[in-house]
Every structure is written in C-alpha cells, then in structure tokens.
mmCIF file of N, CA and C in Angstrom:
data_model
loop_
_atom_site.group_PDB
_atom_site.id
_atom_site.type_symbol
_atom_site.label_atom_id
_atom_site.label_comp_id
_atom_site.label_asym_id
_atom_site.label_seq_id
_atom_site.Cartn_x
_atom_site.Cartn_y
_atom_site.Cartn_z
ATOM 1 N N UNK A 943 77.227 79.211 88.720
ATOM 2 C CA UNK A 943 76.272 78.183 88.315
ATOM 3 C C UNK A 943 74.913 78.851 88.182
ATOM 4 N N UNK A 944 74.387 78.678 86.579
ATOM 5 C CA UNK A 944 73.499 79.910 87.014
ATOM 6 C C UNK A 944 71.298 78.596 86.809
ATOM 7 N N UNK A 945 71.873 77.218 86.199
ATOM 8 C CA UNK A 945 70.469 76.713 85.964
ATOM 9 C C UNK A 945 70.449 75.407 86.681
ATOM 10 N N UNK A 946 71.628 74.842 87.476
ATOM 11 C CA UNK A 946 71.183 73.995 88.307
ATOM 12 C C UNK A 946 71.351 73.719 89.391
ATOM 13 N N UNK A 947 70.195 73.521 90.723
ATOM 14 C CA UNK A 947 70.302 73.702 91.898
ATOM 15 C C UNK A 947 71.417 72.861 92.151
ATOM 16 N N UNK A 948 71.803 73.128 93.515
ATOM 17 C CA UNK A 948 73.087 71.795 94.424
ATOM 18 C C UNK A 948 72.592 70.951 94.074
ATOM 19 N N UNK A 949 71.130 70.268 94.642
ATOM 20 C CA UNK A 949 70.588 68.942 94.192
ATOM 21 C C UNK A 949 70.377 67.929 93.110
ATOM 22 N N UNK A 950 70.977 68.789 91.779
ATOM 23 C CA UNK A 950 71.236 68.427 90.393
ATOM 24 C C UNK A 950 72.315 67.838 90.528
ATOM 25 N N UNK A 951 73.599 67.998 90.991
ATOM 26 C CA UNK A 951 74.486 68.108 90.851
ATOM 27 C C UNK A 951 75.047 66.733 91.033
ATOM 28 N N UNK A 952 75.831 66.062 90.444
ATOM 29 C CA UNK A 952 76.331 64.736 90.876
ATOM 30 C C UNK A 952 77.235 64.325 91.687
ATOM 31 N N UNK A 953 76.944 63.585 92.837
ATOM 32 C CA UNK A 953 77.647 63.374 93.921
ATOM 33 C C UNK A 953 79.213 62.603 92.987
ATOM 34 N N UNK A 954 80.331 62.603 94.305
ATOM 35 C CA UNK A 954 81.205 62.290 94.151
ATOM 36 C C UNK A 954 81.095 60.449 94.196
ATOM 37 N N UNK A 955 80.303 60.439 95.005
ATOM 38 C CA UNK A 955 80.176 58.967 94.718
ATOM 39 C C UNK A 955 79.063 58.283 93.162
ATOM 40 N N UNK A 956 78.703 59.084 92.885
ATOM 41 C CA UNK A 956 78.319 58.527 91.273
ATOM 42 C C UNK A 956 79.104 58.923 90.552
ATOM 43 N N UNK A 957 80.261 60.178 90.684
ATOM 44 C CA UNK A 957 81.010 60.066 89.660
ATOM 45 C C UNK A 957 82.084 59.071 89.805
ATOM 46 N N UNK A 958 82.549 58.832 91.288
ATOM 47 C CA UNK A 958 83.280 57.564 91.046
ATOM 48 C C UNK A 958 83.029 56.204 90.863
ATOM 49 N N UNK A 959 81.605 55.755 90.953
ATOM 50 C CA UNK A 959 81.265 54.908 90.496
ATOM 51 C C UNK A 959 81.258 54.612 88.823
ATOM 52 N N UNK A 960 81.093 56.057 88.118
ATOM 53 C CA UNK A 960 81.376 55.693 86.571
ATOM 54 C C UNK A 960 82.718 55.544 85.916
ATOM 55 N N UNK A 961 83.601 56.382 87.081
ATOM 56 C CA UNK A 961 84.599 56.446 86.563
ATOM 57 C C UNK A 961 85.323 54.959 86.705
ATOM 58 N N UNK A 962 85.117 54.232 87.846
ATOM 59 C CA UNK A 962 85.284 52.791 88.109
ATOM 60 C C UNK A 962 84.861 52.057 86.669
ATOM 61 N N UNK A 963 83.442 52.018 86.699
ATOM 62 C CA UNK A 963 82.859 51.743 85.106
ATOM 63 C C UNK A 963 83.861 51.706 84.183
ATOM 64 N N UNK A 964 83.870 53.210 83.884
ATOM 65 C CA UNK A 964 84.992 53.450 82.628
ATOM 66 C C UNK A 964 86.071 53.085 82.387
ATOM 67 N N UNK A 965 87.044 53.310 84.111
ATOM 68 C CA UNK A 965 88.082 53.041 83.552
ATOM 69 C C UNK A 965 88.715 51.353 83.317
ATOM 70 N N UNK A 966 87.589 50.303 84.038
ATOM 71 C CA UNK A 966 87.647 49.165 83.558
ATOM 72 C C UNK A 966 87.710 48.850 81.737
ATOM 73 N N UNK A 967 86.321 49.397 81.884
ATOM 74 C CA UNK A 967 86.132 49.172 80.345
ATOM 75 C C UNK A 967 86.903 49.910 79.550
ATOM 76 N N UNK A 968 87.069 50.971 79.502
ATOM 77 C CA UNK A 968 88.080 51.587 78.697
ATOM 78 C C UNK A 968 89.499 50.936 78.951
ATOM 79 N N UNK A 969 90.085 50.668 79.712
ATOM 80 C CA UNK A 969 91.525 49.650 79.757
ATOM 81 C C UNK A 969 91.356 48.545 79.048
ATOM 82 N N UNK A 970 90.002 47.748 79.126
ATOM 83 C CA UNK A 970 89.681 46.143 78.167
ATOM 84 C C UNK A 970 89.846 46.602 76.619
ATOM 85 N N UNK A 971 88.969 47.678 76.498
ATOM 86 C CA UNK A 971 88.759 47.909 74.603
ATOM 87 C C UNK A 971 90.256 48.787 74.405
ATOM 88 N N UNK A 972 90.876 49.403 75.285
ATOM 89 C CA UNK A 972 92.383 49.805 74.620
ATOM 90 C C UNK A 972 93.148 48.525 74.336
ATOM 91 N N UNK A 973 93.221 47.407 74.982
ATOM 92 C CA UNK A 973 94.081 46.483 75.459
ATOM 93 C C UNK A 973 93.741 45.752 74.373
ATOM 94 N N UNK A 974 92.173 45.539 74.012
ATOM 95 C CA UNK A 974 91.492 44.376 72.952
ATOM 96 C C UNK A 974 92.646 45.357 71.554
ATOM 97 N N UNK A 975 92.501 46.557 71.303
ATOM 98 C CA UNK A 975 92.723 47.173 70.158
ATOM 99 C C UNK A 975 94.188 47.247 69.680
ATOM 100 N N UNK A 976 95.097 47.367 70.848
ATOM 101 C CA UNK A 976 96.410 47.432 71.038
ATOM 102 C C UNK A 976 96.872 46.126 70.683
ATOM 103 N N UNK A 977 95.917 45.158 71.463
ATOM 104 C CA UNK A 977 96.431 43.240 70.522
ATOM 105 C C UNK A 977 96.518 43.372 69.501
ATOM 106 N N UNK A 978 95.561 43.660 68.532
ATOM 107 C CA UNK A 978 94.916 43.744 67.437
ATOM 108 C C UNK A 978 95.977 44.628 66.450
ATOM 109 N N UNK A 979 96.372 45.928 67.033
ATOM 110 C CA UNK A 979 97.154 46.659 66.295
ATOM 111 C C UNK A 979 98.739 45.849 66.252
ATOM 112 N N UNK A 980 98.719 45.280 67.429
ATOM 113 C CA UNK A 980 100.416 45.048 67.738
ATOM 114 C C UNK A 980 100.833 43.455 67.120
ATOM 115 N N UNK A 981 99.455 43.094 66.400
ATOM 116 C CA UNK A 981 100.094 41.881 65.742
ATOM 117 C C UNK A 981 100.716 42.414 64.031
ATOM 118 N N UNK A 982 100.305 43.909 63.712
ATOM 119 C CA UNK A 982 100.555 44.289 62.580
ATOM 120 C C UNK A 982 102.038 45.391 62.463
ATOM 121 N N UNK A 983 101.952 45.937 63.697
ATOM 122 C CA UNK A 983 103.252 46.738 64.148
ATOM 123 C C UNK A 983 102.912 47.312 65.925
ATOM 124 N N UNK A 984 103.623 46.173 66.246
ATOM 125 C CA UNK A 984 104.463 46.494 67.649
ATOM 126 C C UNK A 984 104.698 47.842 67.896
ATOM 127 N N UNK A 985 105.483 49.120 67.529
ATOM 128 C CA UNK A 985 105.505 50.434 67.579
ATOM 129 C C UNK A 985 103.951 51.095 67.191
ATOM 130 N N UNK A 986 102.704 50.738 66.758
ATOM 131 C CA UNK A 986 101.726 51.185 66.898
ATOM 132 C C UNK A 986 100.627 50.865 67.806
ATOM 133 N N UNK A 987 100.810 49.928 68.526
ATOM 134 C CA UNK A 987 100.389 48.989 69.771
ATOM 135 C C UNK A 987 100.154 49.789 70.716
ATOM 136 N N UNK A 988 101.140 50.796 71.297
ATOM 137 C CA UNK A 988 101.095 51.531 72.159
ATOM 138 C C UNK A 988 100.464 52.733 71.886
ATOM 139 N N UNK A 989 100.120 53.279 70.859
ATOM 140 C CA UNK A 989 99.487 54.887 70.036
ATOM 141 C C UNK A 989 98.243 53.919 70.418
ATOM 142 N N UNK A 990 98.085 52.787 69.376
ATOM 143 C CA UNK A 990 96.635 52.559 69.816
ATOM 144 C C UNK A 990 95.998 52.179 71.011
ATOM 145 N N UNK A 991 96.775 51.701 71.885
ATOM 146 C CA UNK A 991 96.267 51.955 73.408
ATOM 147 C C UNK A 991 95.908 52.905 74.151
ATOM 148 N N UNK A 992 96.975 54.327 73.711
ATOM 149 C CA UNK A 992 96.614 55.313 74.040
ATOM 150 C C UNK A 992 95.129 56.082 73.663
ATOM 151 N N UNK A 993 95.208 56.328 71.984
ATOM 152 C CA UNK A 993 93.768 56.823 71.319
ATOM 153 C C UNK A 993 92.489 55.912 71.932
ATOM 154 N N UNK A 994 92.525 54.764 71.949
ATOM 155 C CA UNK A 994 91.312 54.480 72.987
ATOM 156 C C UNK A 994 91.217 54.738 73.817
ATOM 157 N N UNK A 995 91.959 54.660 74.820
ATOM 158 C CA UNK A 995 92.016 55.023 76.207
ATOM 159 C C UNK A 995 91.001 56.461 76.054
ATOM 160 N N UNK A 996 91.991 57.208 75.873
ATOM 161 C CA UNK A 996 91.752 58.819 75.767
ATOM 162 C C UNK A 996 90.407 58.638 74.875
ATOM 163 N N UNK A 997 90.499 58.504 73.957
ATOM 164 C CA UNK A 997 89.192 58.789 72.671
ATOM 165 C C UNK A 997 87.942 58.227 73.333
ATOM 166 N N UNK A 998 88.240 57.107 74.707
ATOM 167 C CA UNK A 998 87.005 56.656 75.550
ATOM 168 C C UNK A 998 86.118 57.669 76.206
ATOM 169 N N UNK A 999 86.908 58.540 76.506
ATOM 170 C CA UNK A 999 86.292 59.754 77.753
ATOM 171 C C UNK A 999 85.720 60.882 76.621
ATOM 172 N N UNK A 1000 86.664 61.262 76.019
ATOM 173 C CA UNK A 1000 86.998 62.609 75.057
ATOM 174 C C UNK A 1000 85.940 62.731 74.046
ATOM 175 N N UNK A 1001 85.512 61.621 73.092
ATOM 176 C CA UNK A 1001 84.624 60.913 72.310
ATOM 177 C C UNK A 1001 83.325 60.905 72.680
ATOM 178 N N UNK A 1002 83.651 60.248 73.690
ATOM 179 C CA UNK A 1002 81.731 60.200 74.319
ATOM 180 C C UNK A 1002 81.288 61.079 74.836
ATOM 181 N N UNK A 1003 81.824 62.083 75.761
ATOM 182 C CA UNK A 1003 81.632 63.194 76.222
ATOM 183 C C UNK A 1003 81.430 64.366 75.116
ATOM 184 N N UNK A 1004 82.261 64.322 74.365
ATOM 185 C CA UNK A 1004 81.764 65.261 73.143
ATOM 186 C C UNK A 1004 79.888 65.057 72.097
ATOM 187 N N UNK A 1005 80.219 63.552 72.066
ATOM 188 C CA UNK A 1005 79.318 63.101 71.175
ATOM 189 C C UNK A 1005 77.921 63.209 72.108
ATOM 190 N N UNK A 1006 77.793 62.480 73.455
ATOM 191 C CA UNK A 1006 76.788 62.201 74.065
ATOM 192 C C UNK A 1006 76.730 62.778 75.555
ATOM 193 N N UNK A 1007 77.586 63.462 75.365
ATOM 194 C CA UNK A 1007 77.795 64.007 77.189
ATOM 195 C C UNK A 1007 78.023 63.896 78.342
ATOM 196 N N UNK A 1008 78.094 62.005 77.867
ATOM 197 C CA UNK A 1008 78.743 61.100 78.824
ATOM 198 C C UNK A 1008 79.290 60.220 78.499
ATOM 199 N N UNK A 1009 80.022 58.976 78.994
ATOM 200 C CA UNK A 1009 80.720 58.336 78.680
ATOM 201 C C UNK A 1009 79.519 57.231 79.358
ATOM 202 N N UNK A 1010 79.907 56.389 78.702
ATOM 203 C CA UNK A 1010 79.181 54.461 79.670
ATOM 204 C C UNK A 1010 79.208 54.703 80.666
ATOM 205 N N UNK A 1011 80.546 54.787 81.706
ATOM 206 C CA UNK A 1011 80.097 54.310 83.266
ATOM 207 C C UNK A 1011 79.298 55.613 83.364
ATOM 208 N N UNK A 1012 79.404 57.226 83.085
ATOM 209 C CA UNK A 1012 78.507 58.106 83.367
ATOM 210 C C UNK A 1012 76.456 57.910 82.903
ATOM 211 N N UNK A 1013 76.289 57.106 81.905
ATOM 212 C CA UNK A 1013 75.413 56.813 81.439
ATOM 213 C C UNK A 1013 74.863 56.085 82.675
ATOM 214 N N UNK A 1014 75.686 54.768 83.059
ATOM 215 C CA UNK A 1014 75.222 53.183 83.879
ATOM 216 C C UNK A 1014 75.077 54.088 84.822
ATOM 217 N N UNK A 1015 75.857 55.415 85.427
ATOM 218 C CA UNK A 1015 75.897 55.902 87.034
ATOM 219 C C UNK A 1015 74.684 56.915 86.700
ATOM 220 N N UNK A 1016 73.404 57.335 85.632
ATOM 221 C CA UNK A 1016 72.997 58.198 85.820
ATOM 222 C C UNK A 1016 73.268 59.854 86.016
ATOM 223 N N UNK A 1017 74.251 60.402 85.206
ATOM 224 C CA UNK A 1017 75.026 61.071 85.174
ATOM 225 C C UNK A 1017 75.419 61.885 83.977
ATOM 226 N N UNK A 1018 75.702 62.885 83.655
ATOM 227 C CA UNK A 1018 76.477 63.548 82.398
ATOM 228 C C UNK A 1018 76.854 65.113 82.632
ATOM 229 N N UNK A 1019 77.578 65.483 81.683
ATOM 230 C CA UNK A 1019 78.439 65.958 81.748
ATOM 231 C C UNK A 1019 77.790 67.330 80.434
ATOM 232 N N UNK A 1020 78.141 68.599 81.519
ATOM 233 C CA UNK A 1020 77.129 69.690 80.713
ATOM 234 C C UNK A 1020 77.654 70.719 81.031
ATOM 235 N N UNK A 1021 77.247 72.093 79.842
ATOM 236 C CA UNK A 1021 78.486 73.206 80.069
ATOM 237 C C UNK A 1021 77.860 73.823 81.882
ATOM 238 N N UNK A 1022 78.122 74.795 82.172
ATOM 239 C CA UNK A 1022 77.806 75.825 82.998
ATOM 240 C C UNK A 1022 76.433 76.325 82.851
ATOM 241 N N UNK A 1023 75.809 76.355 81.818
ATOM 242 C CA UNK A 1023 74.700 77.051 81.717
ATOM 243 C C UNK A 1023 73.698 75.809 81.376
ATOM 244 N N UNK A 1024 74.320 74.583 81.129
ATOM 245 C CA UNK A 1024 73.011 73.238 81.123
ATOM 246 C C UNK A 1024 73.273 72.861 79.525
ATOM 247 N N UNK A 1025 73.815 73.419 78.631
ATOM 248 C CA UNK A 1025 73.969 73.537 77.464
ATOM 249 C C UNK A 1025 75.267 71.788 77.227
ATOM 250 N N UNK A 1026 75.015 71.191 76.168
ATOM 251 C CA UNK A 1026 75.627 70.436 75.908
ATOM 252 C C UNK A 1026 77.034 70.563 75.971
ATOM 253 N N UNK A 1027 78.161 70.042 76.156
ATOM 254 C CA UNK A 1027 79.585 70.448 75.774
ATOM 255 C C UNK A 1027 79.988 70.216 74.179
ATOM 256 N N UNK A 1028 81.017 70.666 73.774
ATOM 257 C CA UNK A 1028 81.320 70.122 72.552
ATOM 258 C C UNK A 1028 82.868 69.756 72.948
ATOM 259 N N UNK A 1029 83.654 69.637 71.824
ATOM 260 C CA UNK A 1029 84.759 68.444 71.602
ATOM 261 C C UNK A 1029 86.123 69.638 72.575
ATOM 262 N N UNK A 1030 85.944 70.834 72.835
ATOM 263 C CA UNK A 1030 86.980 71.697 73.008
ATOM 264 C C UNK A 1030 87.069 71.385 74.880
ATOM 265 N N UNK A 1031 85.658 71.632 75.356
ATOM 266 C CA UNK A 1031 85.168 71.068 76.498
ATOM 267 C C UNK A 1031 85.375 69.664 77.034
ATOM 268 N N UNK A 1032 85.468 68.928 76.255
ATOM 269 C CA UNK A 1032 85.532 67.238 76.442
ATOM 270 C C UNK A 1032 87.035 67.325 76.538
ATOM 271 N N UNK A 1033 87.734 67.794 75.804
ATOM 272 C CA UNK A 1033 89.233 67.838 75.402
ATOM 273 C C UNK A 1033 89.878 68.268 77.185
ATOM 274 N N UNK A 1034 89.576 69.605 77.220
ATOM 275 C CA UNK A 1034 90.034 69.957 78.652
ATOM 276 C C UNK A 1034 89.714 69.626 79.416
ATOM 277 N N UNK A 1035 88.443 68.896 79.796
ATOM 278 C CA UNK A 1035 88.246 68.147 81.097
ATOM 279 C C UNK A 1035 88.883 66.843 81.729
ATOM 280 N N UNK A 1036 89.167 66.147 80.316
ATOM 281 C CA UNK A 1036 89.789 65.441 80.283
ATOM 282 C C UNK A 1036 91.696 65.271 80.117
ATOM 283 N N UNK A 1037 91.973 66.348 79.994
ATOM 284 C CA UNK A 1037 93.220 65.809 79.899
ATOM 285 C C UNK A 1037 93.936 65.942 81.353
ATOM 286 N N UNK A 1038 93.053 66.791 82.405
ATOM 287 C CA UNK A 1038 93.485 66.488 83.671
ATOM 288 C C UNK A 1038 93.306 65.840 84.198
ATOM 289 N N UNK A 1039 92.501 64.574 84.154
ATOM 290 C CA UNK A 1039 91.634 63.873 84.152
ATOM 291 C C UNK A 1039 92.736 62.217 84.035
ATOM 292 N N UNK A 1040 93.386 62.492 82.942
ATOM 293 C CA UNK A 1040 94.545 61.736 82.056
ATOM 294 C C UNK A 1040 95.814 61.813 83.151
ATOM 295 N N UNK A 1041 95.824 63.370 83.389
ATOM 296 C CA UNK A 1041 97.027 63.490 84.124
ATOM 297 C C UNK A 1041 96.845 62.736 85.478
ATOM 298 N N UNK A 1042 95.817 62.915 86.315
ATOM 299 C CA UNK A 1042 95.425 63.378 87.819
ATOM 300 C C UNK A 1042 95.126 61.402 87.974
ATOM 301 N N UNK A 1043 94.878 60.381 87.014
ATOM 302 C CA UNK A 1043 94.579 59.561 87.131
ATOM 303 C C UNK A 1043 95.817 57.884 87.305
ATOM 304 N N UNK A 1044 97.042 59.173 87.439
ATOM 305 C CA UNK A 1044 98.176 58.968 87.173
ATOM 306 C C UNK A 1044 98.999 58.118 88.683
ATOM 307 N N UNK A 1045 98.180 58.546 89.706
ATOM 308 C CA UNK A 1045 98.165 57.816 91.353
ATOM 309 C C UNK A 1045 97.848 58.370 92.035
ATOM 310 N N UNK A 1046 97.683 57.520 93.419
ATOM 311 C CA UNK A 1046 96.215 57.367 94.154
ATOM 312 C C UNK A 1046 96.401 58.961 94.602
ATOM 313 N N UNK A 1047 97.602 59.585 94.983
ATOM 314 C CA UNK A 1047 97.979 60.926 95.473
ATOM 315 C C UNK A 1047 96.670 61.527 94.888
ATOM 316 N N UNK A 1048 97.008 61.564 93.390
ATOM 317 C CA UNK A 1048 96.657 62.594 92.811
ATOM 318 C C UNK A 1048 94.931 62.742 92.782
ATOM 319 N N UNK A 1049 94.680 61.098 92.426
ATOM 320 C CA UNK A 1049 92.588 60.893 92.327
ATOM 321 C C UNK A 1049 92.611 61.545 93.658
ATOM 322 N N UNK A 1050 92.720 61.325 94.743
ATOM 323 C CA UNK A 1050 92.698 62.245 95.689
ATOM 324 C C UNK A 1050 92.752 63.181 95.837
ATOM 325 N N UNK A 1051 93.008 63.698 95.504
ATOM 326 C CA UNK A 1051 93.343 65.468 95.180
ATOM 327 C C UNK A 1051 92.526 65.918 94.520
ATOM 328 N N UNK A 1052 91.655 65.238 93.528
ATOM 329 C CA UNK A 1052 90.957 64.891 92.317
ATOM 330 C C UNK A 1052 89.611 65.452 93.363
ATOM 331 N N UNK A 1053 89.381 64.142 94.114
ATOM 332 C CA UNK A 1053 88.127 64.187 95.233
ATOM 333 C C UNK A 1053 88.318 65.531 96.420
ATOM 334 N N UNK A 1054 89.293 65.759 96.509
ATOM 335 C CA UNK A 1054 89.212 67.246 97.402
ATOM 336 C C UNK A 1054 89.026 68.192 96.688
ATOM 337 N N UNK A 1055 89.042 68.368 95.363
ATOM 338 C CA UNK A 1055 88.836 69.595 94.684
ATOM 339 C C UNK A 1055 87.144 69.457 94.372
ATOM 340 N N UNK A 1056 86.757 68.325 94.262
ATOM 341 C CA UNK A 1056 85.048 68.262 94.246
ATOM 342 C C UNK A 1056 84.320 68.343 95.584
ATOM 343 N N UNK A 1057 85.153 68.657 96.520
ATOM 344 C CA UNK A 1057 84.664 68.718 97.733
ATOM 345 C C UNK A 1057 84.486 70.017 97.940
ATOM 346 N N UNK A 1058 85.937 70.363 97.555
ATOM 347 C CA UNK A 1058 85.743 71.844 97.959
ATOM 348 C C UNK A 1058 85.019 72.776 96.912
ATOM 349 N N UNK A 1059 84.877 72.271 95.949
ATOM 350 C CA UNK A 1059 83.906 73.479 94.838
ATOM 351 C C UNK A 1059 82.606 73.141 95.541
ATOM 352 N N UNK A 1060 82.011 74.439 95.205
ATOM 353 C CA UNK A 1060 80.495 74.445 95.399
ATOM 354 C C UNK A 1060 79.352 73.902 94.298
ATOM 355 N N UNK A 1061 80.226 73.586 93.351
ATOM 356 C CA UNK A 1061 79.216 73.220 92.190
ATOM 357 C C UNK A 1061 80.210 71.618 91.926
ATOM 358 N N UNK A 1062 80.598 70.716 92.554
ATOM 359 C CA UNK A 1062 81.489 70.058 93.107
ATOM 360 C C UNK A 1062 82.126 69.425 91.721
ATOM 361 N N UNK A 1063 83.292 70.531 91.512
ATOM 362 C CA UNK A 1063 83.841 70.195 90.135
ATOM 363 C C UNK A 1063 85.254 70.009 90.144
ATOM 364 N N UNK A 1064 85.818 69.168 90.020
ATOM 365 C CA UNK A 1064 87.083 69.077 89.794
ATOM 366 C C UNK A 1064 87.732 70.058 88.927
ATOM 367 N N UNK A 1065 89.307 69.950 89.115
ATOM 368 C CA UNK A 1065 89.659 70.817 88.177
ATOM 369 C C UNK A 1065 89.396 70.977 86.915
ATOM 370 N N UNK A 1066 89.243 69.858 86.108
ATOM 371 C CA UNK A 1066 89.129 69.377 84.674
ATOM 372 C C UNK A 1066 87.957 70.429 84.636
ATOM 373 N N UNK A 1067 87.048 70.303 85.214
ATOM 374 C CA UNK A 1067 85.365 70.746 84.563
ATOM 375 C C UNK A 1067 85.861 72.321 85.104
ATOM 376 N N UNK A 1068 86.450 72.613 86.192
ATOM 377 C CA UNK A 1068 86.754 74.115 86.444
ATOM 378 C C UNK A 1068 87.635 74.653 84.888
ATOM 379 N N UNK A 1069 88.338 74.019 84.483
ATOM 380 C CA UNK A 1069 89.050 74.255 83.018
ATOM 381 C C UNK A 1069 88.060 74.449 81.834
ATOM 382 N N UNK A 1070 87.463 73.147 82.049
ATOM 383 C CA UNK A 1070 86.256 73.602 81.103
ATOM 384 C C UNK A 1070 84.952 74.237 81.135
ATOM 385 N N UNK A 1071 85.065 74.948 82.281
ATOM 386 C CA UNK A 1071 83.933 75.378 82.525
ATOM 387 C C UNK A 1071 82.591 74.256 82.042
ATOM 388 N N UNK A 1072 82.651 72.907 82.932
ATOM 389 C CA UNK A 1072 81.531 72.183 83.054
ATOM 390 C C UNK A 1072 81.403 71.509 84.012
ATOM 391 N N UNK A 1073 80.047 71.034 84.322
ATOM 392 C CA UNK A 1073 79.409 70.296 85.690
ATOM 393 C C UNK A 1073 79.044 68.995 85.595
ATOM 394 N N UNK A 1074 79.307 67.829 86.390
ATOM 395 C CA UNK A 1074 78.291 66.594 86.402
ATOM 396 C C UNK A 1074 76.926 66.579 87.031
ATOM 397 N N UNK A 1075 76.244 66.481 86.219
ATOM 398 C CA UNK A 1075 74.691 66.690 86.666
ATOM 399 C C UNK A 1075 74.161 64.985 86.852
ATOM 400 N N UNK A 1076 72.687 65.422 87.667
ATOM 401 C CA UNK A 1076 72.404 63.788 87.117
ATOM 402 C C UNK A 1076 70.924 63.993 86.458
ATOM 403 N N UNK A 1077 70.949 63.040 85.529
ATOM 404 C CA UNK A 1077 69.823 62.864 84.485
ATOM 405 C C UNK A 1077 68.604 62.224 85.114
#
C-alpha cells in the first residue's frame, strides 16, 4: 500500500453497511427486471436476474468506483496506488464477491480475510489488487 494511510482505509463495518445497501437494492432492480423480462420469455427471466444482479456491483464500480450502498456508506473502491479501477478490476473483485456471498460460512470468511489483511482487503480486492477507502 504505497498512498493511503490505515486511517483511509474503510472499516469493515462501512463496508458492510453498503454491502447491506446493495445487496437489498440490487435483489429489488434484478427482481423488478426479471418480472419484466419473464412476462416476454420465462427462460430469459433468470439471465436477466442474473446481469443485474452482477452488472449492479461490476458496472458501478467500473464506471464510478462505487456502487450506491458504497456511495450512501461513504466509501469507494480504488486501485493500490489511489488510481481509479477500471472494468478488469471491478470484474475480479467481484466475482468472489458473487461466489463468497453464497452463505453465511463463507461472508464470514469474507470478514476474516479483511481482518487479517493489513490494508483490510478481502480476497476479491487482493485479486484485484484494490482497496476500500473512504471519501
């Protein structure tokens, strides 16, 4: 970590507070979109539940560096050196993210790996080489 002190760094409890955020809202607008798709084809109902879901985290993080609940929690999401991420970065942080969110085992596991990094990063951001800072 070479440009932001520990004290930059975003506690585990603001990132789970956004992620709470998110993953509400991101389940409502997959669910709103998946209605929407599945009154036209039933077999695309479920793709489009998925691409929101995912395109919630992946999307915003690429585009803006954070997602909503990271925005509402004061928070975002930045390479190693403070530098914005782009879409390759958003991609890998997230798909463990996808995986690890899969039961309570695992978010747990999730929160011991931000415990134990010193720059308190889960695996995802150790993959992508990125940090939650706060703004």
């Amino acid at each position: 970590m070479t440009s932001f002190a520990r004290s930059q760094l975003a506690s585990v409890t603001a990132r789970g507070g956004a992620w709470l955020v998110d993953i509400v809202a991101s389940l409502v607008a997959a669910t709103a979109v998946s209605g929407v798709v599945g009154v036209a084809s039933d077999g695309l109902a479920g793709l489009a539940f998925l691409l929101v879901f995912v395109g919630w985290y992946v999307v915003s993080e690429a585009v803006w560096g954070r997602t909503p609940g990271k925005a509402f929690a004061g928070i975002r999401v930045v390479d190693e050196d403070g530098d914005e991420i782009g879409a390759r970065a958003a991609v890998l942080r997230n798909v463990t993210k996808i995986i690890g969110g899969a039961s309570l085992l695992l978010i747990l596991a999730g929160v011991v790996s931000i415990a134990d990094s010193r720059e308190n990063q889960r695996l995802g951001d150790r993959f992508a080489g990125t940090l939650v800072v706060r703004v």
